[in-house]
Short mmCIF file of C-alpha atoms in Angstrom, two decimals:
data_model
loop_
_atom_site.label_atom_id
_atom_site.label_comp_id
_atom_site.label_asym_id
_atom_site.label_seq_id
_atom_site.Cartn_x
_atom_site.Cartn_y
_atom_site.Cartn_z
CA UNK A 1 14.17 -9.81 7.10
CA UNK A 2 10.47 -9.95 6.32
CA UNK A 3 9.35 -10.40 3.02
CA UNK A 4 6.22 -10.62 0.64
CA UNK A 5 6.58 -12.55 -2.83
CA UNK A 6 4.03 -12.41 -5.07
CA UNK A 7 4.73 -14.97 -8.00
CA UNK A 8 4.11 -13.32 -11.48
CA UNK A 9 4.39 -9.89 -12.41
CA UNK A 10 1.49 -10.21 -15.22
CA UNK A 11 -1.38 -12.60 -15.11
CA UNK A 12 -3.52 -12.87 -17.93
CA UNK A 13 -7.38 -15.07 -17.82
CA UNK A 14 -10.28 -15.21 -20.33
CA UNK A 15 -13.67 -13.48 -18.75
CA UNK A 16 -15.09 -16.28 -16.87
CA UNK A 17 -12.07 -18.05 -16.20
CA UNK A 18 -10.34 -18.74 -12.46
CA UNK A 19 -8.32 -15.45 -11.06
CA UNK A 20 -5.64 -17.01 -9.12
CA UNK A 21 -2.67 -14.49 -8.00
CA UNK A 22 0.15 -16.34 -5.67
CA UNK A 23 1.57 -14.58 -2.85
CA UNK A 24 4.23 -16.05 -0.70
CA UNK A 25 5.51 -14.27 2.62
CA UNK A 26 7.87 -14.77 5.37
CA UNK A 27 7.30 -14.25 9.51
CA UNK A 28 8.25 -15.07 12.35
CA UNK A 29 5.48 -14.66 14.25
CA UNK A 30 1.68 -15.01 12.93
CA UNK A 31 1.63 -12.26 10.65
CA UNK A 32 -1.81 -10.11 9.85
CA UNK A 33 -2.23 -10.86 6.19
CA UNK A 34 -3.76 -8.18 3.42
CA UNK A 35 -4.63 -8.04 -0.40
CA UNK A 36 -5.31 -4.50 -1.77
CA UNK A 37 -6.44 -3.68 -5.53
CA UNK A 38 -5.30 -0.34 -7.35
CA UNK A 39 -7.06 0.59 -10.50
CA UNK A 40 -5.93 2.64 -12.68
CA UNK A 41 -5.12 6.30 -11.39
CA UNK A 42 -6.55 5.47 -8.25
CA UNK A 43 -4.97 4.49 -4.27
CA UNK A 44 -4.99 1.01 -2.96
CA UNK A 45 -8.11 -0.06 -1.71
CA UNK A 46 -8.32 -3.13 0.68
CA UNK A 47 -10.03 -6.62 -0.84
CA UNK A 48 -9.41 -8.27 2.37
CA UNK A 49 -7.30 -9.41 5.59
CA UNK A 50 -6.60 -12.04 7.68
CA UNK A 51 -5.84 -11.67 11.07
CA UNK A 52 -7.19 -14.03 13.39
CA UNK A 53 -9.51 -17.30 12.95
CA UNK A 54 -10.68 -18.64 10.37
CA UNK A 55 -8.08 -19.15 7.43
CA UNK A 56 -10.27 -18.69 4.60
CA UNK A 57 -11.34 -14.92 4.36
CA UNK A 58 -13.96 -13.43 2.44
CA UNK A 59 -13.47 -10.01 0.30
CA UNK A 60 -15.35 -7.72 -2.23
CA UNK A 61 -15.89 -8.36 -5.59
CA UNK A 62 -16.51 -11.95 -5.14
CA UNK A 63 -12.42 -12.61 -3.84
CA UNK A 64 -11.12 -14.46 -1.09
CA UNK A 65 -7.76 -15.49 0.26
CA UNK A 66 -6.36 -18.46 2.29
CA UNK A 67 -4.31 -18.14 4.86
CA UNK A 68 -1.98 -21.35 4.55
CA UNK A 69 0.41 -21.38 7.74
CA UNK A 70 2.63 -24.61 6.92
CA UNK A 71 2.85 -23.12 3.08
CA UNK A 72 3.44 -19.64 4.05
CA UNK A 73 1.08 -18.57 1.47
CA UNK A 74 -2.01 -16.59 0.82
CA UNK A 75 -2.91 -16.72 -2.28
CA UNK A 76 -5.89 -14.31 -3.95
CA UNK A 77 -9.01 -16.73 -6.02
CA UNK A 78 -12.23 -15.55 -7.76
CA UNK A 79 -13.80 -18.22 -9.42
CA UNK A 80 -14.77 -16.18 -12.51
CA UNK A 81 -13.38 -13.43 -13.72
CA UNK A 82 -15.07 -10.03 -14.89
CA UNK A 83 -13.71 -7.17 -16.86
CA UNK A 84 -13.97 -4.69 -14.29
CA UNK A 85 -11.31 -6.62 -11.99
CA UNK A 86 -8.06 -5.58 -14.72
CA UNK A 87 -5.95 -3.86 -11.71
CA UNK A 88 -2.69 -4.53 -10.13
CA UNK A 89 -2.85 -6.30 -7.11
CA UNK A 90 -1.22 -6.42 -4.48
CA UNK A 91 0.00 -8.20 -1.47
CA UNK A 92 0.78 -7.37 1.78
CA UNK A 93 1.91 -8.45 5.16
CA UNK A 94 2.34 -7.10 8.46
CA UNK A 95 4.82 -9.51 9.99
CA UNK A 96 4.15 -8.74 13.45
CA UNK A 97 0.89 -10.15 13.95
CA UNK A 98 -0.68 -6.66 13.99
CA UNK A 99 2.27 -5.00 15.50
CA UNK A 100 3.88 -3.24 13.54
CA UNK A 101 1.00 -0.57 13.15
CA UNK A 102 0.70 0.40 9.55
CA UNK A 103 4.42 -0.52 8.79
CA UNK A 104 3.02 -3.39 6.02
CA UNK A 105 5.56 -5.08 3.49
CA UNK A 106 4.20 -4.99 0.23
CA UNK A 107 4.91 -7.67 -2.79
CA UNK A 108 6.27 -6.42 -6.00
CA UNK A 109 2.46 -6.09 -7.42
CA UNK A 110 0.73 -8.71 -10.05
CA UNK A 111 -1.26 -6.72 -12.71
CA UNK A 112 -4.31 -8.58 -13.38
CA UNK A 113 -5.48 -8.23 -17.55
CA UNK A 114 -8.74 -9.65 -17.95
CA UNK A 115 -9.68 -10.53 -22.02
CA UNK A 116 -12.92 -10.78 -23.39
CA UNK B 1 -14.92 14.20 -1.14
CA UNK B 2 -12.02 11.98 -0.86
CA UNK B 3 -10.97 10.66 3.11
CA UNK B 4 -7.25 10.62 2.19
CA UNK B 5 -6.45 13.85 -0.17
CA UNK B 6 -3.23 14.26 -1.71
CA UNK B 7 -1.77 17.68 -3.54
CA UNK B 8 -0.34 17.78 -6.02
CA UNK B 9 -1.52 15.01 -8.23
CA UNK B 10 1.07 15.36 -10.81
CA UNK B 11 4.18 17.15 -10.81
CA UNK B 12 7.11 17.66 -12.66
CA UNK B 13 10.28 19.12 -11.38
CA UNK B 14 14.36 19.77 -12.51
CA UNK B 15 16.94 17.75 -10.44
CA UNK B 16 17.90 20.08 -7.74
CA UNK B 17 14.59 21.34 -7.03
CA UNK B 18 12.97 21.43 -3.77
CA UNK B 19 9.19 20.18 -3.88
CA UNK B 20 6.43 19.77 -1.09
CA UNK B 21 3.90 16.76 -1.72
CA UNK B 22 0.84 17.20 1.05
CA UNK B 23 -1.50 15.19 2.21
CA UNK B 24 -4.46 15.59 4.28
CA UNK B 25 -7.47 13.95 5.68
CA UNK B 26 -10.86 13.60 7.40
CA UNK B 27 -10.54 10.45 8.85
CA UNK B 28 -9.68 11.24 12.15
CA UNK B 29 -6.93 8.62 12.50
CA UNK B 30 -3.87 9.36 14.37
CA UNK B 31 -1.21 7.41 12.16
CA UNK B 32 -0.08 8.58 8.89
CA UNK B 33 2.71 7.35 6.51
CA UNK B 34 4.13 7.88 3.41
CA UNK B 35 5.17 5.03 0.83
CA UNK B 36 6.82 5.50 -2.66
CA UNK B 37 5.68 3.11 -5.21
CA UNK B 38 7.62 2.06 -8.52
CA UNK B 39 7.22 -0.39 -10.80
CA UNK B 40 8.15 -3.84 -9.84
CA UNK B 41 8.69 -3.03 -6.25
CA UNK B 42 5.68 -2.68 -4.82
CA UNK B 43 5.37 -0.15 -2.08
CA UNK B 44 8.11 0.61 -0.08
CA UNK B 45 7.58 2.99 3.16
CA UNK B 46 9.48 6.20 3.58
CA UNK B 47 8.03 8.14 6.87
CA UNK B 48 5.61 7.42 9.32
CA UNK B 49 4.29 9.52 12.37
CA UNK B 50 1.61 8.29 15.41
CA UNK B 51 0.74 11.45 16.71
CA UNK B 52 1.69 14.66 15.80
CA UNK B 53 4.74 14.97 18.08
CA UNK B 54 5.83 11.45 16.40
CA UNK B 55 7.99 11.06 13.39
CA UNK B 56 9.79 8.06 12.10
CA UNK B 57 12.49 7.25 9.15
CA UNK B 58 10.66 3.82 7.60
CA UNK B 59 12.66 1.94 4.71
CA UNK B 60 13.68 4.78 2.25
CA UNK B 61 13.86 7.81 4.47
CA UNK B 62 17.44 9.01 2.43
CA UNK B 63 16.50 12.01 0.31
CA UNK B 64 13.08 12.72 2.25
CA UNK B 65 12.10 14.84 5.16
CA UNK B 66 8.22 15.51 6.67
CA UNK B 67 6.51 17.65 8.66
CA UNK B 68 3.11 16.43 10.80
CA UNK B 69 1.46 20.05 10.95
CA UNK B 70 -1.55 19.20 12.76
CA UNK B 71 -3.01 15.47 13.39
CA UNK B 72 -4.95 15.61 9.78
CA UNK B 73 -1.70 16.87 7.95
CA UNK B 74 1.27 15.05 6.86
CA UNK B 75 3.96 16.91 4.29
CA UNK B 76 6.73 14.67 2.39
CA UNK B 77 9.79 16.87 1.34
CA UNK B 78 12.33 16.48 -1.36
CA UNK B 79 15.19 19.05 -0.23
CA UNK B 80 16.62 18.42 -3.49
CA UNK B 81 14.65 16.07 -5.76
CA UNK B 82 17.25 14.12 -7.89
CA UNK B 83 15.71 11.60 -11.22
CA UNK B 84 15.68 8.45 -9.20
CA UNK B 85 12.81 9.73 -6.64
CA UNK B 86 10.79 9.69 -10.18
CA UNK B 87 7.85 7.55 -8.83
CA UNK B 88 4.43 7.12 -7.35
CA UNK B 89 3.84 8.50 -3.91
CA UNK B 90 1.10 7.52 -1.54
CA UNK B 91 -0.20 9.12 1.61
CA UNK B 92 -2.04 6.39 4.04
CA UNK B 93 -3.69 6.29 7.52
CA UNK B 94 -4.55 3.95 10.07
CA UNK B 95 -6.41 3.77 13.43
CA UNK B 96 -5.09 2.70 16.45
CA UNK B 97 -8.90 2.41 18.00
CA UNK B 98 -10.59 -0.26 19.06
CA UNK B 99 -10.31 -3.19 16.89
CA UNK B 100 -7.46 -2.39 14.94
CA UNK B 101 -6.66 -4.69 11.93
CA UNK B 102 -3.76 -2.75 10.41
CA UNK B 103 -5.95 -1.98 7.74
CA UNK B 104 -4.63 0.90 6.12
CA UNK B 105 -6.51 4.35 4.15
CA UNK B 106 -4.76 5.42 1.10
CA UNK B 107 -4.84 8.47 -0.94
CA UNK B 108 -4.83 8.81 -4.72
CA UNK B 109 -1.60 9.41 -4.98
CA UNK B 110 1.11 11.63 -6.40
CA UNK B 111 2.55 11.31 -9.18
CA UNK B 112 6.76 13.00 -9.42
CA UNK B 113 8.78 13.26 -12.40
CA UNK B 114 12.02 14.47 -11.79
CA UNK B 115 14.30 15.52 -15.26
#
């Protein structure tokens, strides 16, 4: 069976300080890769994807993801962290390369707290 | 105006109960789903249609029926809502055009409380 695992349920940083939020998946085929953010009260809105190319993917806000085939991994960075990122994160995989139309696994969510 | 709008936003209901949670949008995009959200678990996906004469079960179907009315409306029903479908629900949509990424549109969601 497929399966995203993202590696801490809370993450805590200082303002300013490296966001790093692990996320471990497994496919058999290349799968189409995806980080969403939910704020409070709100949907999930996309931060980025990989699909194709290159393995290091750009997002908003200032995050980006790479796309590590031999690790299986895809783990979320921003390089300093503001206030206004404190969401749950989450990510998400659809393990047939684009395939499976919608029909992503999702991790179990990391809830980013950001302190002053 | 949202792309992706869900009613009701909140709702609480008896065990037993039958409740409609609707979703509609302006997106244009043929593919709709439902997922249920709880704490811990992420999202997990209940029903999904591609067209309005499509209709699948996803992961958690049990408990859950739907109804595509029209290609911009998608209905999740709970026959008889018992406490453990307590939980976040999200309404989503994708497009199957041109350059698909399997990106998908969520709503705000729905929040059920079942007693």
């Amino acid at each position: 069976a497929q399966s995203v695992t993202q590696l801490g349920s809370h993450v805590s940083v200082s303002e300013g300080a490296l966001v790093l939020l692990r996320c471990n998946y497994s496919s058999s085929v290349p799968p189409y890769l995806f980080w969403y953010v939910q704020y409070p009260n709100q949907g999930l809105q996309l931060l980025l994807k990989y699909t194709t190319g290159a393995t290091l993917v750009k997002g908003i806000n200032g995050f980006e993801a790479e796309f590590k085939k031999s690790e299986t991994s895809f783990h979320l960075t921003k390089p300093s962290a503001h206030m206004s990122d404190a969401a749950e994160y989450f990510c998400a995989v659809d393990p047939a390369g684009g395939t499976s139309y919608g029909k992503l696994t999702f991790g179990q969510g990391t809830i980013l707290t950001v302190h002053p | 105006d949202a792309d992706v709008t869900q009613t009701p936003r909140n709702r609480i209901t008896k065990t037993g109960k039958r409740i409609m949670l609707e979703c509609s949008q302006t997106k244009g995009h043929d593919r709709m789903y439902w997922y249920r959200q709880d704490p811990g678990l992420g999202l997990r996906l209940i029903y999904y249609s591609f067209d309005v004469k499509d209709i699948n079960k996803g992961e958690i179907s049990d408990g859950y029926s739907v109804s595509r009315q029209a290609q911009a409306k998608f209905s999740l029903s709970l026959e008889s809502a018992i406490p453990n479908q307590t939980a976040l629900y999200f309404c989503a949509t994708s497009d199957l055009g041109t350059g698909y990424t399997g990106e998908l549109f969520f709503g705000e969601g729905s929040r059920l409380t079942v007693l």
